[in-house]
Coordinates of C-alpha atoms and ligand atoms in Angstrom, one line a residue:
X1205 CA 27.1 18.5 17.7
X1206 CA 29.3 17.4 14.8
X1207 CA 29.5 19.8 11.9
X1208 CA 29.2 18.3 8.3
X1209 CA 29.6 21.1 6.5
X1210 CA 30.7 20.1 2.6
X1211 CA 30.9 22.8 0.2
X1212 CA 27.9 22.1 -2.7
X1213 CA 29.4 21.6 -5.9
X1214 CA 28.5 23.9 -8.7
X1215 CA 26.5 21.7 -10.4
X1216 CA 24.2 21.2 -7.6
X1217 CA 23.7 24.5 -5.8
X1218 CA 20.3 26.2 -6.2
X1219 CA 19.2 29.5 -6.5
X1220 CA 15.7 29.6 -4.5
X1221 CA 12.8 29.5 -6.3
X1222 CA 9.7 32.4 -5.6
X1223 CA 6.4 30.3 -6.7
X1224 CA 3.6 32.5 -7.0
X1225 CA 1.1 30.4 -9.2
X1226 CA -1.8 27.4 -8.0
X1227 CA -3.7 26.0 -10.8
X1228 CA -7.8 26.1 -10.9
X1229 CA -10.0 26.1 -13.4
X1230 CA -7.2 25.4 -16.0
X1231 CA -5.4 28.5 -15.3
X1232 CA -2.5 29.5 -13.9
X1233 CA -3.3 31.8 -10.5
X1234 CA -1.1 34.5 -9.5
X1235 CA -0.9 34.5 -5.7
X1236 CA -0.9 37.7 -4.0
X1237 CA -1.2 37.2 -0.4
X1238 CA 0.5 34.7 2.4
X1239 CA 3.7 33.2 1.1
X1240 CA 5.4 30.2 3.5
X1241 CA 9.2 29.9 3.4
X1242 CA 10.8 26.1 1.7
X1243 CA 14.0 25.3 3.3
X1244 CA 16.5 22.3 3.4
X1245 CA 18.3 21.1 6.1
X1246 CA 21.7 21.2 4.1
X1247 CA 23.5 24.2 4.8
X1248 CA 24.9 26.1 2.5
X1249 CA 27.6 27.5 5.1
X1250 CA 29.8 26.7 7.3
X1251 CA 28.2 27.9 10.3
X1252 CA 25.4 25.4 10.1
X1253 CA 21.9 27.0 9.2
X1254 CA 18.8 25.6 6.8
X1255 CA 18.9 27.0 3.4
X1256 CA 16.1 29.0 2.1
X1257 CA 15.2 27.1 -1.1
X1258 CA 12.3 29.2 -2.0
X1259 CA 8.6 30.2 -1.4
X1260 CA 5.0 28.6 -1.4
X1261 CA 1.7 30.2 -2.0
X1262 CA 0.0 29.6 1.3
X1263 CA -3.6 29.3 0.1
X1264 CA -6.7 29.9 1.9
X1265 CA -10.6 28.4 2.6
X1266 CA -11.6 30.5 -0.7
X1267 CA -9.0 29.0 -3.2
X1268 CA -9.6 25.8 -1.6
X1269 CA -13.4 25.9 -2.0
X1270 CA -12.9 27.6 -5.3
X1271 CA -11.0 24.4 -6.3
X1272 CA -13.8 22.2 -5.4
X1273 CA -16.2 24.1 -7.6
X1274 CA -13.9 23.9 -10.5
X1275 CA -13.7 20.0 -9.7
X1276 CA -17.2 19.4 -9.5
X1277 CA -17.7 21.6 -12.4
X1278 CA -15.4 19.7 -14.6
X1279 CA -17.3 16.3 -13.7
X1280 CA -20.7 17.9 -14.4
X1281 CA -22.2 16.1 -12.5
X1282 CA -21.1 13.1 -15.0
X1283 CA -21.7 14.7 -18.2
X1284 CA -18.3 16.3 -17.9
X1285 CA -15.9 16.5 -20.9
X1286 CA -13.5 14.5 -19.1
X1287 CA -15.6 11.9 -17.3
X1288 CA -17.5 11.2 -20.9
X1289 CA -14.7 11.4 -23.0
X1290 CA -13.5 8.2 -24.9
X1291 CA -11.2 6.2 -23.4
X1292 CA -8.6 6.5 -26.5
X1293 CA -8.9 10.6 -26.2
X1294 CA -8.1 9.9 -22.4
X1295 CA -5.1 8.1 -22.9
X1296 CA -3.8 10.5 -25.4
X1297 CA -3.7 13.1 -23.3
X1298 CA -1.5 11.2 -20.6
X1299 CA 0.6 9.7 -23.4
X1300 CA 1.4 13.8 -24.5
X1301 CA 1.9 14.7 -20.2
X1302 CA 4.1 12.0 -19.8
X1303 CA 6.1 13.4 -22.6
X1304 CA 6.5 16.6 -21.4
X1305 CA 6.6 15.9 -17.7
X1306 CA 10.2 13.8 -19.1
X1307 CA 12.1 17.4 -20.1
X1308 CA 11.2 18.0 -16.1
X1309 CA 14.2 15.0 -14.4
X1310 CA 17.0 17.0 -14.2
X1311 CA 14.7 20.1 -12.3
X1312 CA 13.0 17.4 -10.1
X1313 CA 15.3 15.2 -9.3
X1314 CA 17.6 18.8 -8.2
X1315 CA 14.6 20.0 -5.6
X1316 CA 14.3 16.3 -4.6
X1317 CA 17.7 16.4 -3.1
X1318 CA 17.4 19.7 -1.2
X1319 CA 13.8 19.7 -0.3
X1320 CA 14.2 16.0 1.4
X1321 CA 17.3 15.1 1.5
X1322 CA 17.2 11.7 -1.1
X1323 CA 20.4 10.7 -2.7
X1324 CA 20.9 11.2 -6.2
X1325 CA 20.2 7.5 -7.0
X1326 CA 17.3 7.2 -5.6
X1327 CA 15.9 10.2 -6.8
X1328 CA 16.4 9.6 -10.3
X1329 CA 14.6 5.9 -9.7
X1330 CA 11.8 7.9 -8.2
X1331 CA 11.5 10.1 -10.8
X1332 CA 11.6 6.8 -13.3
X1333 CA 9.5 4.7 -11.5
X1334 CA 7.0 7.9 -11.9
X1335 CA 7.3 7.8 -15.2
X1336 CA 7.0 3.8 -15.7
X1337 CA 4.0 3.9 -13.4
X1338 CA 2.5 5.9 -16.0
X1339 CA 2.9 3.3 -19.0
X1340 CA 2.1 0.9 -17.1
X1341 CA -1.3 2.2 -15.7
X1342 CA -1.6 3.5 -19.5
X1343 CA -1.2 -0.4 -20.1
X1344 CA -3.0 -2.0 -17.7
X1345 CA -6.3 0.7 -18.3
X1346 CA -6.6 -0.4 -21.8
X1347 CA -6.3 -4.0 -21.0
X1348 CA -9.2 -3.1 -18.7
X1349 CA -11.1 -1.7 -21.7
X1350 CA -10.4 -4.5 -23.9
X1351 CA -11.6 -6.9 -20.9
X1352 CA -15.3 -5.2 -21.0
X1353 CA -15.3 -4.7 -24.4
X1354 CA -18.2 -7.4 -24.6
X1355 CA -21.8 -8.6 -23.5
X1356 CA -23.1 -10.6 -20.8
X1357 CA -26.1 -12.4 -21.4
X1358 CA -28.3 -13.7 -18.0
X1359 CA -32.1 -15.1 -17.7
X1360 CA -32.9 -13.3 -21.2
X1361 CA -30.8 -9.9 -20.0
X1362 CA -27.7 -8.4 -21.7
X1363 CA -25.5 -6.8 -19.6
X1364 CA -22.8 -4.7 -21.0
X1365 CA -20.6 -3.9 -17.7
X1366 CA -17.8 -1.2 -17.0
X1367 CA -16.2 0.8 -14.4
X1368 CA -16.6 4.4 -14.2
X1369 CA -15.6 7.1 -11.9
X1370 CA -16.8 8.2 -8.9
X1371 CA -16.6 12.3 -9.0
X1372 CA -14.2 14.3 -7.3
X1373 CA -10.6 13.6 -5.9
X1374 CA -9.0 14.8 -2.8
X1375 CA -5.4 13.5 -3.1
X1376 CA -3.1 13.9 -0.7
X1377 CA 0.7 12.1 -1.1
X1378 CA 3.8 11.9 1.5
X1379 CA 6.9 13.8 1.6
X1380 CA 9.0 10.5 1.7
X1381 CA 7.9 9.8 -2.2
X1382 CA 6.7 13.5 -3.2
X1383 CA 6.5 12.3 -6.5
X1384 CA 5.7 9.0 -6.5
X1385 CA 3.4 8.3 -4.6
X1386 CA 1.4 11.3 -5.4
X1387 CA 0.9 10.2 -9.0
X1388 CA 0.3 6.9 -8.1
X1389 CA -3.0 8.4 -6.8
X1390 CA -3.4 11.0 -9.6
X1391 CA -2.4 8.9 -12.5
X1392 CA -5.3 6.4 -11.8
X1393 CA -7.5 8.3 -10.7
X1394 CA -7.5 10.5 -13.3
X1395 CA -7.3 8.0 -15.8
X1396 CA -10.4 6.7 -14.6
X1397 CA -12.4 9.8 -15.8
X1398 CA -12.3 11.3 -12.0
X1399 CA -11.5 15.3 -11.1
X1400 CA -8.9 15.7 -8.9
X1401 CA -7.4 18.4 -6.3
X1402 CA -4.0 17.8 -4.9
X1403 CA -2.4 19.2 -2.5
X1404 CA 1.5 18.3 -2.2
X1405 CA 3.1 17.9 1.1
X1406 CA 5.2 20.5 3.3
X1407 CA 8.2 18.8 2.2
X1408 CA 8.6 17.5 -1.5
X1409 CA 6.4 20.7 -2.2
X1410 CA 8.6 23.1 -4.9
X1411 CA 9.6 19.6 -7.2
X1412 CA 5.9 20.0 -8.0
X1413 CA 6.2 23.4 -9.3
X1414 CA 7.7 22.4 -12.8
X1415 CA 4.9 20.4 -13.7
X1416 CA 2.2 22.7 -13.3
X1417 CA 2.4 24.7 -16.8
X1418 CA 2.1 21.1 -18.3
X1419 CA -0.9 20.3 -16.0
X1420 CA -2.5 23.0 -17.4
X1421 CA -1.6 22.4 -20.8
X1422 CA -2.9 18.8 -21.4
X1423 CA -5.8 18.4 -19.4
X1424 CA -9.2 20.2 -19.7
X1425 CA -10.0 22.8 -17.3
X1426 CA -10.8 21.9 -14.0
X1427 CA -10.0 18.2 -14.3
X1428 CA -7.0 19.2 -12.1
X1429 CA -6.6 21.6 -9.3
X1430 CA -3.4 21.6 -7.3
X1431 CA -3.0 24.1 -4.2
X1432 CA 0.1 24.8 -2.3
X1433 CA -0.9 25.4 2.0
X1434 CA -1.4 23.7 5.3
X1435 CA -3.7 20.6 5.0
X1436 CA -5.9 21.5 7.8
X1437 CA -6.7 25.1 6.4
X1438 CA -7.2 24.2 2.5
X1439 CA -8.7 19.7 3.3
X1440 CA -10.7 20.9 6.1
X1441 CA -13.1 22.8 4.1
X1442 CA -13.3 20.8 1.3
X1443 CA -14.5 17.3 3.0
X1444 CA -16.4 19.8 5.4
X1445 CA -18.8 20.7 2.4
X1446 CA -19.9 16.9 1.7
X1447 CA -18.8 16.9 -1.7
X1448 CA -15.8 14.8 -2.1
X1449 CA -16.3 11.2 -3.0
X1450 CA -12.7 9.9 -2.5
X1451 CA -10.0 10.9 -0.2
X1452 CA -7.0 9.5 -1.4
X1453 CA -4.3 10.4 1.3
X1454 CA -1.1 8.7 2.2
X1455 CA 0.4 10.3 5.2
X1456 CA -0.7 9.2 9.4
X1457 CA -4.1 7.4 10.3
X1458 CA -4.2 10.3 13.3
X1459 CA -4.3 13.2 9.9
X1460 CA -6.8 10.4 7.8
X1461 CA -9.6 10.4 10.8
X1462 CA -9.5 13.8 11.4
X1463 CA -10.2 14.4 7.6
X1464 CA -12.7 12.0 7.0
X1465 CA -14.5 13.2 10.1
X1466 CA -14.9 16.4 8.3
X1467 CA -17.2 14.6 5.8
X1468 CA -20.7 15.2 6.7
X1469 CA -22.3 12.3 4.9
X1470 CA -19.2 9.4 5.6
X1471 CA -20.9 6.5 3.7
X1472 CA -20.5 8.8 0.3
X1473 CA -16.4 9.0 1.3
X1474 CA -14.8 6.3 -0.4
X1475 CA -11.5 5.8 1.6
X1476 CA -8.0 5.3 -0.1
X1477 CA -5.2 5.3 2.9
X1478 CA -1.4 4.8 2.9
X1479 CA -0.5 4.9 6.6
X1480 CA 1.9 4.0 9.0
X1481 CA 3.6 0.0 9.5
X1482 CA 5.8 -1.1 11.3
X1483 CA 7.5 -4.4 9.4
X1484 CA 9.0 -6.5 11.5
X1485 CA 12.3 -9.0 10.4
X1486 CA 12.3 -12.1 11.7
X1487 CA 15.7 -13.9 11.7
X1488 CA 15.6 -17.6 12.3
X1489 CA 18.0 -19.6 13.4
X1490 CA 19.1 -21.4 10.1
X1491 CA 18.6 -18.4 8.3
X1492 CA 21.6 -17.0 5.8
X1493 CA 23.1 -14.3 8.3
X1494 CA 25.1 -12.4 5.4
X1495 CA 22.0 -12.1 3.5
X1496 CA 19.7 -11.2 6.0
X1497 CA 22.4 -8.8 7.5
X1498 CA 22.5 -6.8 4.4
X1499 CA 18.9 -7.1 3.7
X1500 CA 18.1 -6.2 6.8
X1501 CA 20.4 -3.1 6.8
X1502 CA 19.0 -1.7 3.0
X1503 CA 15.5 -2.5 4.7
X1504 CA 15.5 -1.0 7.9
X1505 CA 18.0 2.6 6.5
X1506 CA 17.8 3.0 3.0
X1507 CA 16.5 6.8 2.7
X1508 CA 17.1 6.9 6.3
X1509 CA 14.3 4.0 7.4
X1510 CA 11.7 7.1 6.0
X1511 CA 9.9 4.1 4.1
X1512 CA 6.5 3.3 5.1
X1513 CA 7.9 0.0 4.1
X1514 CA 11.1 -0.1 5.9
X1515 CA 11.4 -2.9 8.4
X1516 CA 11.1 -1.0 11.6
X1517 CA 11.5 -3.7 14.3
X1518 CA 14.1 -6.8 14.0
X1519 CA 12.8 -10.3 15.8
X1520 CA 16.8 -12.2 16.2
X1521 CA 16.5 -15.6 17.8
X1522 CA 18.6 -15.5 20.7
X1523 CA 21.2 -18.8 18.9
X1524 CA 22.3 -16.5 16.5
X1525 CA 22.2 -13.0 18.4
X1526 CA 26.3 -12.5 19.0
X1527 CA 27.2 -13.4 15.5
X1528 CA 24.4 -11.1 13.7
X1529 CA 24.6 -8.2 16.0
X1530 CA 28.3 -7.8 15.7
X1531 CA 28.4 -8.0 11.6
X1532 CA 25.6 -5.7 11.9
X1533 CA 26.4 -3.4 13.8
X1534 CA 30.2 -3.1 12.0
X1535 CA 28.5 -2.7 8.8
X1536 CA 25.5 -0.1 10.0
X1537 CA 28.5 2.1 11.4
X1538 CA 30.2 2.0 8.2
X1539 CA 27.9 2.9 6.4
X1540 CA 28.3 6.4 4.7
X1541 CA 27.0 9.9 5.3
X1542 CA 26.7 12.9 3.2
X1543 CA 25.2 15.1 1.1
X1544 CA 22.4 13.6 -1.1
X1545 CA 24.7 14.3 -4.3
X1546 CA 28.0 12.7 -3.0
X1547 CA 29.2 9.6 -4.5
X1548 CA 27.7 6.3 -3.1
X1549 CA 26.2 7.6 -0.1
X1550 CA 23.5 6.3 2.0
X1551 CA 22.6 8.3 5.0
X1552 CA 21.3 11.6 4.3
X1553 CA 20.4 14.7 6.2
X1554 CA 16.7 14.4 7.6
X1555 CA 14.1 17.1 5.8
X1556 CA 12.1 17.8 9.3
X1557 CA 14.0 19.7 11.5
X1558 CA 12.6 17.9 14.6
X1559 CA 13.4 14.7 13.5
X1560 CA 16.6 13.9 14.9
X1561 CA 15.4 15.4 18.3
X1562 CA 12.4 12.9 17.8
X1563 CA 14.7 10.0 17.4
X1564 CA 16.5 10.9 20.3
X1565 CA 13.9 10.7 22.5
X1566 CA 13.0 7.4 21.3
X1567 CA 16.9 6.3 22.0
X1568 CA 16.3 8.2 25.6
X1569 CA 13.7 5.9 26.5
X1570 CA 14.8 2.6 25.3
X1571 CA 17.8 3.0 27.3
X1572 CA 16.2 4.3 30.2
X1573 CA 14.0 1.1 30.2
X1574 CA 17.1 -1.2 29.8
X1575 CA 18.2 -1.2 26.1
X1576 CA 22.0 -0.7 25.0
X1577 CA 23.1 1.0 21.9
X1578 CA 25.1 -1.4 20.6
X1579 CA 26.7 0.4 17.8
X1580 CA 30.2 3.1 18.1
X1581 CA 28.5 5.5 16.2
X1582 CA 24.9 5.2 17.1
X1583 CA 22.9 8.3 18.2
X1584 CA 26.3 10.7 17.2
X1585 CA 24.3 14.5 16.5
X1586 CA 24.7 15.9 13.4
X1587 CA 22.7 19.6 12.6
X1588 CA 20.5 17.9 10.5
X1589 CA 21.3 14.1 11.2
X1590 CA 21.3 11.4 14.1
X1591 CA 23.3 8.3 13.0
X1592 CA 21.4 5.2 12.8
X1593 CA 21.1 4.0 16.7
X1594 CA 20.5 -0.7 16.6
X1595 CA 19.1 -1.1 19.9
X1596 CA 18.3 -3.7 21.7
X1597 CA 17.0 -5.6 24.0
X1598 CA 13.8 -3.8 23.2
X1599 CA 10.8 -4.5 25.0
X1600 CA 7.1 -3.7 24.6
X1601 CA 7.1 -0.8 27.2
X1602 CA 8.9 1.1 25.1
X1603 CA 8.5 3.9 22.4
X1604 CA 10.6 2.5 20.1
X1605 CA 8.6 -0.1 20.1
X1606 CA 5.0 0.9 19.9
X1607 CA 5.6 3.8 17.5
X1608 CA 6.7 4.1 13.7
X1609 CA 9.9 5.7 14.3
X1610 CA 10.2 6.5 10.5
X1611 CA 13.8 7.5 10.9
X1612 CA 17.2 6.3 11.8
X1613 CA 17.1 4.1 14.8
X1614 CA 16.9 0.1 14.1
X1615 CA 15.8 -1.6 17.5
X1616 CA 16.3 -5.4 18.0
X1617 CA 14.3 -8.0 20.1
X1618 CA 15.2 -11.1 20.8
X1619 CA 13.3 -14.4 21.2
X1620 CA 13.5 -18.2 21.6
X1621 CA 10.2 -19.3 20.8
X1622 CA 8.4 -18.5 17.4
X1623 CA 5.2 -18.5 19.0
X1624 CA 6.3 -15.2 20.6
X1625 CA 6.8 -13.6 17.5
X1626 CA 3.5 -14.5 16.0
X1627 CA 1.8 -13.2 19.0
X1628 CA 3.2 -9.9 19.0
X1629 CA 2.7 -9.3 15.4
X1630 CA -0.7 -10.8 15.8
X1631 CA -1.3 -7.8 18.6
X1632 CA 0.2 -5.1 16.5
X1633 CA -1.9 -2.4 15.9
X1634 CA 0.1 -2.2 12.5
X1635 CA -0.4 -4.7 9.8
X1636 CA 1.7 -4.5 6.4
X1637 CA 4.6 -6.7 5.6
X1638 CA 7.0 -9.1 7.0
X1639 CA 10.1 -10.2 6.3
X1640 CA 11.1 -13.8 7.2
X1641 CA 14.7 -14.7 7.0
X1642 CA 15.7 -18.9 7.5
X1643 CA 15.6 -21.9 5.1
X1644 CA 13.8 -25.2 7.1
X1645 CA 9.8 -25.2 5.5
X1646 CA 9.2 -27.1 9.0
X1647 CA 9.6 -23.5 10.6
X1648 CA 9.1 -21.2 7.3
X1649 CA 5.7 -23.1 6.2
X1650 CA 3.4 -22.6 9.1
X1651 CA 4.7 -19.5 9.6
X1652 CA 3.6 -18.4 6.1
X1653 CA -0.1 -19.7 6.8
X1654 CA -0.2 -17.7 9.9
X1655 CA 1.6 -14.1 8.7
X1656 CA -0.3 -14.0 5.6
X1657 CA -3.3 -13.6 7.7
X1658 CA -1.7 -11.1 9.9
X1659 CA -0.1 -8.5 7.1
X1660 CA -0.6 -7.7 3.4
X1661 CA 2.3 -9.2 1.5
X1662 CA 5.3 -11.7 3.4
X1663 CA 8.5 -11.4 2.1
X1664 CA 11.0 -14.5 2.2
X1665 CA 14.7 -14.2 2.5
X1666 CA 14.1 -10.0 1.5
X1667 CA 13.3 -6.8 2.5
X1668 CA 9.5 -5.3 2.5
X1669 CA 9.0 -2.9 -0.3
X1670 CA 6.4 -1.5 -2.6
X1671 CA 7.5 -2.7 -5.8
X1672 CA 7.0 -4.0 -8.6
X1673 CA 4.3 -1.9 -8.6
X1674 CA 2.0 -4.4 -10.9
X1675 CA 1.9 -6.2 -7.2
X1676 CA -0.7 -5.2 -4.4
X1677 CA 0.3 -2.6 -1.9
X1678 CA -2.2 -2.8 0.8
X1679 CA -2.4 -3.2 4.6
X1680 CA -4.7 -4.4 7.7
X1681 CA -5.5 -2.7 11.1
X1682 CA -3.7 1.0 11.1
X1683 CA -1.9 0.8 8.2
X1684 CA -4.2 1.0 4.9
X1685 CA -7.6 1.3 3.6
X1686 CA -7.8 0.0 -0.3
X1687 CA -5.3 -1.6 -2.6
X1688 CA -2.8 -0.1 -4.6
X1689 CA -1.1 -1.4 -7.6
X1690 CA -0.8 -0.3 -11.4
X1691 CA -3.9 -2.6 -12.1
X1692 CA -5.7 -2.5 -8.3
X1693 CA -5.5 1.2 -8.3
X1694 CA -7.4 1.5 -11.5
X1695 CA -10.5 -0.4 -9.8
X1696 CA -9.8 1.4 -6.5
X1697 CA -10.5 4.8 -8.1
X1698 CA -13.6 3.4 -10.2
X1699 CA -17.1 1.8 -9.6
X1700 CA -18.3 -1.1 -11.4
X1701 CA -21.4 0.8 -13.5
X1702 CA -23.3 -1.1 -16.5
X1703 CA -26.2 -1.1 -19.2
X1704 CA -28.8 -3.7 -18.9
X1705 CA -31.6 -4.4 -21.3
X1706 CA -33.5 -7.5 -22.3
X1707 CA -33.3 -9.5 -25.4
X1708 CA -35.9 -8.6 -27.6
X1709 CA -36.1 -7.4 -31.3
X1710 CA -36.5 -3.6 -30.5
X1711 CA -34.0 -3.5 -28.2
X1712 CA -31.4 -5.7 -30.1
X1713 CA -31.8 -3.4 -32.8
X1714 CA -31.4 -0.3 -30.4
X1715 CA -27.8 -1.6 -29.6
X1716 CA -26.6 -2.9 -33.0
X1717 CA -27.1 0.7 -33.6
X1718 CA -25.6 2.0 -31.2
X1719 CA -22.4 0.1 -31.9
X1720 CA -22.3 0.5 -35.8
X1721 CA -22.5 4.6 -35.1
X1722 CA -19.9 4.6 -32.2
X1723 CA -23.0 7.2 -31.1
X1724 CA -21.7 6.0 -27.1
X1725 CA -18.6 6.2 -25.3
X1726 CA -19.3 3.4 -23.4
X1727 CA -21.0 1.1 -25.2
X1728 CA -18.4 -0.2 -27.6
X1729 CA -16.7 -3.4 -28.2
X1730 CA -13.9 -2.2 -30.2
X1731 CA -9.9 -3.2 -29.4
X1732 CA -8.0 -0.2 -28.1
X1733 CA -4.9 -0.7 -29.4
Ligands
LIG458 O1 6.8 4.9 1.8 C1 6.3 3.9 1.3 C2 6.6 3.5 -0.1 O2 5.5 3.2 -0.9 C3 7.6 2.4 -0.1 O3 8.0 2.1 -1.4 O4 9.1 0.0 -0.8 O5 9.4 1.1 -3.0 O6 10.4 2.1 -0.9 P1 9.3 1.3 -1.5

């Protein structure tokens, strides 16, 4: 086992921090019972051990259902303040959290790096990109507006048509992107006049912690409910009392049955799922091997391949094998570890404790079955790290190849034919992105036709990834239910609802009225500016 011990610079050491509030109802809760332990993997000392970073409430069934009540409360059964409330007051509101939630980056972006190990880079972009998401579903809401902002007239009926919320929230977000991709479940649905609860993940969980006074501060009571625990003890009995109407959970499709079996009345449980992929990269013979190899490395072990977009399985025609593999494999063993804080590192140490065990075992089995690691460094033990394993040949029978690895291990199969490729893929259970590597439109075309029918979004000559988040994040088979983007998320977390009346003189006269006074929040045709 090698020791990376490296003392923590001043700046970045951190005194542990004893949470003791949840917020319901629009107050702050002072916890006084179960409290779990928060620790990081980096050690503090030179003896390796996990430093204790601070404390969690560890809720119960009764905050949890007490939660619920204030959720369902707050939507009032649609005549909530919040789910009535004028678009413009709505947007205020965010415009005045966003502000506040800025004075949080430097507290954030500090718990980021201990509690899961990100570098400082991408930290701060995942604190940014939080913040941009915001505008831009700010943006892309009143464009929304200003789109139904009008009257359809059919057969002698006027429609006026919108999209309103559904009711109450269940969020649940990944530690990978605590922040991120939490609010890019809040944010919308929110936005959209729905009451949330949101329950943050094991790890990623005390970065949440500074933004609950300004939670509480902006938003009317109830509208949101955040509660620190396990998931099964405080999700359970929420869906188990029927009266959730979206669960909005990124995270494993094992966890996302096993909640929305709890829901007695399933066909009420609108379904909003971020699960597991498994992008492959295909590298074709003609393709640009410097640019796929560095593509292909960023893809496969930025954050440590902990991307539910990360490109998990590499497809290398067999022509061009000897010359990839052996600039890969140089540049995948150079790459550097460290501490999430030092200076242009990319490898970080891994926030579950089991996971380099995990990864091991994965390594273990390939090269049981016949695969080599063909890297110097790959598989070297670290206390909290296993280096970044390319192995290869890989072949169906084995772990690494069925199973989102979600970590440091690349593993590489080779083929001849195309039509290979496009049949495994075709059999995956997983279905997100793709990343196609090669220049000839004889090969690249048809292959286009074909994978855009197979996964969600195929990427030429790059890496998968979410962003730009204006474009849509979705996936087939295992690995998503719903779209997510800055403008798909908005209609995800809404329901197409509307005002019909025929075209006659009383009625006419009922609506003019209704607009002159600005007597309805939505029935308007004004321009939100
Ligand atoms: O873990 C899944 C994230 O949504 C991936 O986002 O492609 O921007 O890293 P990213």
């Amino acid at each position: 086992m090698i020791n990376n011990f490296q003392p923590i610079p001043k700046n970045f050491l951190s005194k542990p921090i004893y949470h003791r509030t949840y917020l319901i109802n629009g107050e702050l809760k002072e916890w006084n019972g179960k409290y779990d332990e928060v620790y990081s993997t980096i050690s503090c000392t030179e003896v390796y051990a996990p430093t204790l970073i601070g404390t969690i409430p560890h809720l119960s069934k009764t905050e949890a259902l007490e939660a619920l009540e204030a959720a369902l409360n707050a939507f009032g059964k649609g005549n909530g303040l919040w789910a009535t409330m004028s678009v413009k007051n709505r947007i205020e509101i965010f415009e005045k959290f966003t502000e506040q939630m800025k004075t949080k980056r430097e507290e954030i972006v500090r718990l980021m790096m201990w509690e899961i190990g990100k570098t400082i880079n991408e930290s701060q972009k995942e604190f940014d990109r939080t913040i941009e998401y915001i505008n831009n579903t700010i943006d892309a809401y009143k464009q929304l507006d200003r789109d139904s902002a009008n009257f359809q007239k059919k057969d002698g009926i006027y429609a006026h048509i919108r999209r309103g919320p559904l009711g109450v929230v269940l969020c649940m977000g990944p530690y990978n992107y605590p922040l991120n991709e939490s609010f890019a479940l809040i944010i919308p649905a929110l936005l959209m006049g729905n009451t949330v609860i949101y329950k943050p993940p094991k790890y990623g969980v005390l970065l949440i912690t500074p933004l609950l006074e300004i939670f509480k501060e902006c938003f009317p009571k109830g509208v949101i409910n955040i509660l620190f625990g396990r998931g099964k003890e405080i999700a359970t009995p929420i869906l188990e009392t029927g009266r959730v109407d979206i669960l909005a959970f990124i995270g494993n499709s094992h966890s996302a049955i096993a909640l929305q079996d709890k829901h007695p009345h399933k066909n009420r449980l609108r379904l909003i799922l971020g699960l597991e992929a498994k992008n492959p990269a295909i590298i074709l013979p003609d393709a640009d091997l410097n640019l796929a190899i560095s593509e292909c490395i960023s893809g496969a072990l930025t954050f440590n391949g902990q991307r539910c977009t990360a490109l998990k399985i590499i497809y290398l025609h067999n022509d061009i094998k000897k010359h990839f593999l052996s600039e890969f494999t140089k540049k995948v063993d150079n790459l550097p570890f460290g501490n999430p804080w030092d200076a242009n590192v990319m490898l970080t140490p891994l926030p579950e404790p089991r996971k380099p065990d995990y990864i091991q075992e994965l390594i273990d089995d390939a090269t049981a079955k016949g695969a080599k690691i063909l890297n110097k460094n790959g598989g070297k033990r670290y206390n909290n790290y296993i280096f970044p394993a390319v192995l290869a040949p890989v072949t169906p029978d084995m772990r690494v190849y069925q199973e989102e690895q979600f970590g440091p291990v690349v593993p590489i199969r080779f083929f001849s034919d195309i039509e290979e490729v496009r049949q495994e893929i075709a059999d995956s259970q997983y279905g997100q992105q793709v990343s196609i590597f090669g220049k000839s439109i004889d090969t690249l075309a048809p292959l286009i036709d074909t994978m855009v029918n197979l996964v969600c979004r195929v990427n030429i000559n790059s890496l998968c990834q979410r962003g730009p988040d204006i474009f849509p994040f979705t996936g087939r088979k295992d690995s998503a239910v719903g779209t997510l983007s800055v403008y798909d998320a908005l209609r995800s977390f809404s329901i197409r609802t509307f005002v019909a009346f025929k075209d006659n003189k009383s009625n006419d006269e009922i609506f003019e009225n209704i607009l002159k006074t600005g007597a309805s929040h939505f029935i308007r045709t004004d321009y939100i500016l």
